[in-house]
Coordinates of C-alpha atoms in Angstrom, one line a residue:
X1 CA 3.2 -3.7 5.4
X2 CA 6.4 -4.3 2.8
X3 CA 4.9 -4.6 -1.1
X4 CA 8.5 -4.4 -1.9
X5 CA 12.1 -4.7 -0.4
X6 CA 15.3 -2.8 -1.6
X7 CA 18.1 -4.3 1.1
X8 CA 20.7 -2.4 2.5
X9 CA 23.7 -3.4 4.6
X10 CA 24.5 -1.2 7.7
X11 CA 28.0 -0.7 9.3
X12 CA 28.9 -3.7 11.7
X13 CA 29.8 -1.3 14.6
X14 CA 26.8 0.7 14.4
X15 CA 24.5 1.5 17.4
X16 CA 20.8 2.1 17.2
X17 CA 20.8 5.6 19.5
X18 CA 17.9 6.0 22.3
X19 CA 14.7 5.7 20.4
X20 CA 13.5 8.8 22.2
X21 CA 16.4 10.6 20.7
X22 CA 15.5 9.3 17.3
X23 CA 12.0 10.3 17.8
X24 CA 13.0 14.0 19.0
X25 CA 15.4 13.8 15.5
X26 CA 12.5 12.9 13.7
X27 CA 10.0 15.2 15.1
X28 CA 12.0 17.9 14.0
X29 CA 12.1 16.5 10.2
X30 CA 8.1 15.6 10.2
X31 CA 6.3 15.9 7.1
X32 CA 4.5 19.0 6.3
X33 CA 2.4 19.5 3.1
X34 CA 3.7 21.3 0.4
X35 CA 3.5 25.5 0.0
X36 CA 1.4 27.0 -2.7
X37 CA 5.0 27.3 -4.9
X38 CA 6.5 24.4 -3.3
X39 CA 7.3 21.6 -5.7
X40 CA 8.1 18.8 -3.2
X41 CA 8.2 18.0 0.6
X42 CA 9.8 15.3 2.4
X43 CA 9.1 14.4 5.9
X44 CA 8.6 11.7 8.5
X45 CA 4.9 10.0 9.5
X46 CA 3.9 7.9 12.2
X47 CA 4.2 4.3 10.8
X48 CA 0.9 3.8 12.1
X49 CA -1.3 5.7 10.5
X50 CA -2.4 9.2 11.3
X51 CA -4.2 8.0 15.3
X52 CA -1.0 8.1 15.9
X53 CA 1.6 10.7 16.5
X54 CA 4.5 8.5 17.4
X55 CA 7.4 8.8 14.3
X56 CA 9.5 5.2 15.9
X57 CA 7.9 2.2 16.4
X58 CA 9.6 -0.5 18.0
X59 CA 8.3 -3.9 17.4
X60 CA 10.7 -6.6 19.8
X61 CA 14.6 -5.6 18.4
X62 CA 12.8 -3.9 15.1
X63 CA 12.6 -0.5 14.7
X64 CA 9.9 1.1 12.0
X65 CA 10.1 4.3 10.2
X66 CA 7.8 5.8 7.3
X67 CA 9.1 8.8 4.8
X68 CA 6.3 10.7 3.2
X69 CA 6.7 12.7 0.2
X70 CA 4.4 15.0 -1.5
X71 CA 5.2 16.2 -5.4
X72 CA 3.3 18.9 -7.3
X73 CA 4.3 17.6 -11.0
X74 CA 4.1 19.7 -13.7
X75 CA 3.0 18.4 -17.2
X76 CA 6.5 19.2 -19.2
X77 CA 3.7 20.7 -22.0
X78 CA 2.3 23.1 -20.0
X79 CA 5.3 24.6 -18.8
X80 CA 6.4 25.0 -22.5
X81 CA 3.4 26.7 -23.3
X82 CA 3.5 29.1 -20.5
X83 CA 7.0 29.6 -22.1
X84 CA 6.1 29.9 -25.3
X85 CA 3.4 32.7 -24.4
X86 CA 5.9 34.9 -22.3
X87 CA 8.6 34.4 -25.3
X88 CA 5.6 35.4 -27.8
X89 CA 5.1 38.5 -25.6
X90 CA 8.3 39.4 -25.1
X91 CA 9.1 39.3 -28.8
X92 CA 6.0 41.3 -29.7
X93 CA 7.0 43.9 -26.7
X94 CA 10.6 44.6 -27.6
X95 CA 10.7 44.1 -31.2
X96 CA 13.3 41.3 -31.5
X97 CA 13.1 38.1 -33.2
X98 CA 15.7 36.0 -30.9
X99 CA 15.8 35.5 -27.5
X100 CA 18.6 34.6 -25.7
X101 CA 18.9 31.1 -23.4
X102 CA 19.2 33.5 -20.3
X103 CA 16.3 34.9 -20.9
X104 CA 14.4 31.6 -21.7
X105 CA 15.7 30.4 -19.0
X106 CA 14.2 33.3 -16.4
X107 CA 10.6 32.6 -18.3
X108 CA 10.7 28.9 -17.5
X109 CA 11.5 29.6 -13.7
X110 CA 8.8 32.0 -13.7
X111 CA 6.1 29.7 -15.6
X112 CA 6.7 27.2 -12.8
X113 CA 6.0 29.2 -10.0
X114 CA 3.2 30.6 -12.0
X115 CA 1.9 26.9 -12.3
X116 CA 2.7 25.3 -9.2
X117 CA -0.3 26.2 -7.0
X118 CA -2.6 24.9 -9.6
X119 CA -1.1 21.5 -10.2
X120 CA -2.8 18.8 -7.6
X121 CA -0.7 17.1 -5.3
X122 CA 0.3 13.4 -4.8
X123 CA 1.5 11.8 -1.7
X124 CA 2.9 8.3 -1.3
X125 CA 4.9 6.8 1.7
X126 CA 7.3 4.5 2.3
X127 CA 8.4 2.3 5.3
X128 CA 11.8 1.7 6.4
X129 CA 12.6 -1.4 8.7
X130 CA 16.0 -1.4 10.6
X131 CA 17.0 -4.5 12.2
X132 CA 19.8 -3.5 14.2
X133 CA 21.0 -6.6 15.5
X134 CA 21.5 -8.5 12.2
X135 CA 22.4 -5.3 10.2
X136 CA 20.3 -4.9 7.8
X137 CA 18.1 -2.2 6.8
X138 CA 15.1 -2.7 4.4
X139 CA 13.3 -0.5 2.5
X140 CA 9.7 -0.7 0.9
X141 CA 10.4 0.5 -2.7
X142 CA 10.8 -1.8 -5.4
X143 CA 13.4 1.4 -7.3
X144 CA 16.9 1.6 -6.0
X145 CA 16.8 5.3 -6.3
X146 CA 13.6 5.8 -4.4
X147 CA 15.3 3.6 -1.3
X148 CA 18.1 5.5 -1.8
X149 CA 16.2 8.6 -1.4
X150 CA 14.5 7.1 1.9
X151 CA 17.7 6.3 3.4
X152 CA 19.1 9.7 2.6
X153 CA 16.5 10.9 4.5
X154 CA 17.8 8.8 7.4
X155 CA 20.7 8.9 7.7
X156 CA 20.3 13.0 7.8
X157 CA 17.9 12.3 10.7
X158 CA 20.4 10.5 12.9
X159 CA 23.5 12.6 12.2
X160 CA 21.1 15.5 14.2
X161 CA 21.5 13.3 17.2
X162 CA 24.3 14.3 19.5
X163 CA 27.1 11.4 20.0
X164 CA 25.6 9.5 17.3
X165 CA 28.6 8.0 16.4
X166 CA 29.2 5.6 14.6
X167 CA 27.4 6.2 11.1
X168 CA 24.4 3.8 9.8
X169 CA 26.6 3.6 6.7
X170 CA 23.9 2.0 5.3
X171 CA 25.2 0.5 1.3
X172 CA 22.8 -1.8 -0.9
X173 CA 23.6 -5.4 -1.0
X174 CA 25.8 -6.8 -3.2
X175 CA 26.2 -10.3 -4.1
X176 CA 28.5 -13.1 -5.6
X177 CA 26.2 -13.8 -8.5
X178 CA 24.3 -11.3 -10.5
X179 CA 20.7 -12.4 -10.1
X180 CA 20.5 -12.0 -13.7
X181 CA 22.7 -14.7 -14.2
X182 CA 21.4 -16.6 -11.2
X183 CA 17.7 -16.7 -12.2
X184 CA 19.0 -17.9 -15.6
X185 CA 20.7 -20.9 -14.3
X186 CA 18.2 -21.7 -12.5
X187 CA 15.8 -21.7 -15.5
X188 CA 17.8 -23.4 -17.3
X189 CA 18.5 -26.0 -15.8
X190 CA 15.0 -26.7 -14.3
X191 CA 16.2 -26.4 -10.8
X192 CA 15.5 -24.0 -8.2
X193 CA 18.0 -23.5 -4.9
X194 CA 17.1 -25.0 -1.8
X195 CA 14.5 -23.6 0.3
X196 CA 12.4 -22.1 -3.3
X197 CA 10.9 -23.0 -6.2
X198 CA 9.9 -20.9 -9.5
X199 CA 6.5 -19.8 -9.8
X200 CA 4.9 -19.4 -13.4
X201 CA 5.4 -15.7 -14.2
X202 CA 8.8 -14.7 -15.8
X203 CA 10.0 -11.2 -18.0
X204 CA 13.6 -12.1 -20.2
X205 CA 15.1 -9.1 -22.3
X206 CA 17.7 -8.6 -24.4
X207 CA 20.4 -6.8 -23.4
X208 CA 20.8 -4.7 -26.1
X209 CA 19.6 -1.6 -27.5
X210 CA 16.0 -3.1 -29.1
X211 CA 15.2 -4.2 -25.4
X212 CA 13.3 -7.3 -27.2
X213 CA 11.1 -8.5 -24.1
X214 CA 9.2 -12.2 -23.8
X215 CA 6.7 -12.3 -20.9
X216 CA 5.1 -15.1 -19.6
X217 CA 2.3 -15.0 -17.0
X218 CA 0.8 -17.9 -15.5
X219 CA 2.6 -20.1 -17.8
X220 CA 4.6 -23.3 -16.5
X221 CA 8.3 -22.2 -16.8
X222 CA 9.9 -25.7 -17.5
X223 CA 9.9 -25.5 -21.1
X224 CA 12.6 -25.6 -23.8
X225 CA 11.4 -22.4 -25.0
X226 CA 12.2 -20.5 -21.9
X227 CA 15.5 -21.9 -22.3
X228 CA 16.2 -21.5 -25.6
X229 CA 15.6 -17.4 -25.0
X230 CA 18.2 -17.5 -22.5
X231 CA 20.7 -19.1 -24.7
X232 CA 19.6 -17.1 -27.4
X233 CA 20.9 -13.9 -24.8
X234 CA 17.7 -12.8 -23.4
X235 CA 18.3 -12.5 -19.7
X236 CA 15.6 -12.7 -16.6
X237 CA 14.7 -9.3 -14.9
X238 CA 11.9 -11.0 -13.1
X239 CA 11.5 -14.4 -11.5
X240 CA 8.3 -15.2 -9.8
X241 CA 8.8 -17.0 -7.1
X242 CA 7.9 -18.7 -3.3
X243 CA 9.7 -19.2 -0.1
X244 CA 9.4 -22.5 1.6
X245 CA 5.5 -22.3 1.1
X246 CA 5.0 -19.3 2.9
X247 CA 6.0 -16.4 1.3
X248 CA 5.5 -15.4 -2.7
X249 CA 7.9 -12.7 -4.3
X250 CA 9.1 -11.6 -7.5
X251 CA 12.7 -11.2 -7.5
X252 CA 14.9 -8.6 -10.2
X253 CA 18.0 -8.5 -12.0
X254 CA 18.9 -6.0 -9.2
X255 CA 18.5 -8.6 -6.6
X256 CA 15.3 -6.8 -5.4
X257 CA 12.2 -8.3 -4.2
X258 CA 8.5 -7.2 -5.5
X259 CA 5.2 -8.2 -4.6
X260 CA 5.6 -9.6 -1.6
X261 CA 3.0 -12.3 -0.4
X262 CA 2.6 -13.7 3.0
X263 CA 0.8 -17.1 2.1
X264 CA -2.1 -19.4 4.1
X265 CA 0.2 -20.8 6.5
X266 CA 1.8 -17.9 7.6
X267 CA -1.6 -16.0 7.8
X268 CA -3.8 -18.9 9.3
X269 CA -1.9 -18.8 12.4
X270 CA -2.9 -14.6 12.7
X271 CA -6.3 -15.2 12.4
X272 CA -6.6 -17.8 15.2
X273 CA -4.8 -15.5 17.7
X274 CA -6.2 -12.9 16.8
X275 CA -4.4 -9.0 16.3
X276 CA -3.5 -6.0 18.7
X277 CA -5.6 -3.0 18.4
X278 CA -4.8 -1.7 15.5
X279 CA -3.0 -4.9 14.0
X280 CA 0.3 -3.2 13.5
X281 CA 2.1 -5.3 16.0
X282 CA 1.1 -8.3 14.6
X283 CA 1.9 -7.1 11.1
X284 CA 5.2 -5.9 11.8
X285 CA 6.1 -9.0 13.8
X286 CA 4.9 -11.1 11.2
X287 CA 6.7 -9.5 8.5
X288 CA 9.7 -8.7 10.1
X289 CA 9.9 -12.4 10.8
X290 CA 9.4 -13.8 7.7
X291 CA 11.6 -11.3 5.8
X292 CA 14.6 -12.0 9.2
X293 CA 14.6 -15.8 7.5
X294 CA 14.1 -14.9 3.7
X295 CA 16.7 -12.7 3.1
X296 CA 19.8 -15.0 4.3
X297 CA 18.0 -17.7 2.1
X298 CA 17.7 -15.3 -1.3
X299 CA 21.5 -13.7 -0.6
X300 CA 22.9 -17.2 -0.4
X301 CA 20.8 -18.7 -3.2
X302 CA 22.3 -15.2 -4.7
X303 CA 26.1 -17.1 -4.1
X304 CA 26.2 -15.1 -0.7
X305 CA 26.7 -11.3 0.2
X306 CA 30.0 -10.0 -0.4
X307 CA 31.9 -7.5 1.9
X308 CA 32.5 -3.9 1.2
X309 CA 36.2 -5.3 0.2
X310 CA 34.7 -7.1 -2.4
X311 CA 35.4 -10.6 -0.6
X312 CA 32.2 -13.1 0.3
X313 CA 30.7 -11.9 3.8
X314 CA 31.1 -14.1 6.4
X315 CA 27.8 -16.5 7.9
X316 CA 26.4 -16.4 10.9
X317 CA 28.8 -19.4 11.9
X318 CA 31.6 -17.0 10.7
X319 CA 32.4 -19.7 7.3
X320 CA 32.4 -17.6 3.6
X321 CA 29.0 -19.5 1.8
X322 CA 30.3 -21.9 -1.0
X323 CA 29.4 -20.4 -4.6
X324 CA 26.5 -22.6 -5.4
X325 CA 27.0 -21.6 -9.0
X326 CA 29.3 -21.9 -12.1
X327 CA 29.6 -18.4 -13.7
X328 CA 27.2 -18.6 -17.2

């Protein structure tokens, strides 16, 4: 169910509305395909697949959403073509050798919607877990701007409910540690935060304008080479990595997790109970579950979450996590 996971923090006073409301907001905001001249659409889709009709599941206290989007792209070289064979014509028709930006600018407009309704389609979805009573609002996209766009979405979706008040206010997670800087400690000094440990896939890169990149793939990790890229300024923009033996990840510089992997004795259990109908029950319950326990483990492995003040976010016991950390 979640490949990827952007995480966002909602506002502490806000209220998950009557999911039928949501449902009605949502109804009204439903995905349709794109027009003939249409170069994108955005809409909602049942989490469940297309038996189903329903836009808000609720799975226990977890509520599931899925944005679809559809995108005619254009190849960027045959819309300057098309340009460059009205400009031609134009030249040829009036006699002049220069045409003016405006003018340019009128024939690119028009070779796109001259284009559009014979470029193909694509479609992807994503899903979009609230979790209203711990605050925290997930999204399946491994880009910060693609979440972003799916929470857009949202948050447009439940002003349209009447009294929804307060706001989702839903802002990405920031913590006390880059994990940049974090996944480089840990590196180099061999040693992994409680509750993990470091797989054997890794990506370093320089921050600098060559970009210089060292990958390693199914390579052991605790070698002085690794290390010595680190102090030579390379930094870690991906960490493989697992969860107390039950959940592989790859976590970013941007403190996002990627390839998300529910492991055999997470899964074993499933398969001797047995699913619901369609399985998406179990799914969700599953990997809402897991994800419920990860997250506080990476954020304070991460130094812990600070506030929108910029002060370090209280626990669940109401205690500011110690920085685990020395700044590198």
């Amino acid at each position: 169910m979640f490949k990827s996971a952007s995480f966002f923090r909602i506002a502490t006073d806000f209220v998950m509305p009557p999911l039928e409301a949501l449902e009605e907001a949502l109804q009204s905001a439903q995905f349709m395909p794109c027009g003939a001249t249409q170069p994108e659409s955005v809409g909602w889709v049942p989490p469940r697949g297309n038996k189903s009709t329903v836009l808000v599941e609720a799975v226990g206290t977890q509520v599931i959403l899925r944005l679809c989007i559809e995108r005619r792209p254009l190849p960027a070289s045959a819309v300057k073509a098309e340009v460059e064979e009205r400009v031609e014509k134009y030249k040829q028709e009036t006699g002049r050798e220069r045409v003016s930006s405006k003018i340019k600018k009128e024939f690119k407009e028009e070779a796109i919607q001259t284009l559009l309704p014979r470029a193909f389609t694509k479609r992807s979805s994503t899903t979009l877990w609230i979790d209203p009573l711990n605050k925290f609002l997930v999204v399946d996209s491994g880009s910060l701007a693609g979440a972003d766009k799916v929470v857009g979405n949202l948050v447009e979706a439940l002003s349209e409910i009447p009294g929804s008040r307060p706001g989702i206010m839903a802002k990405p997670v920031q913590t006390t540690m880059a994990a940049g800087a974090a996944m480089a400690h840990w590196l180099s000094s061999r040693e992994a935060p409680v509750s993990f440990t470091v797989d054997r896939d890794c990506e370093l890169k320089m921050p600098d304008d060559q970009k210089s990149t060292v990958r390693y793939s199914r390579h052991t990790l605790e070698i002085d080479e690794v290390a010595e890229h680190i102090a030579s300024g390379k930094v870690p923009t991906q960490l493989a990595m697992t969860w107390n033996e039950r959940v592989s990840f790859v976590l970013t510089d941007m403190a996002q997790v990627k390839k998300i992997k529910l492991l055999d004795v997470v899964l074993d259990g499933v398969q001797e109970n047995g699913k619901d109908d369609d399985g998406f029950d179990t799914d969700a319950a599953i990997v809402t579950g897991e994800l419920s326990a990860l997250i506080p483990d990476i954020l304070e492995a991460l130094g812990g979450e600070l506030s929108i003040d910029g002060g370090t976010a209280p626990t669940a016991t109401g205690q500011s996590p110690e920085r685990q950390f020395a700044a590198l």
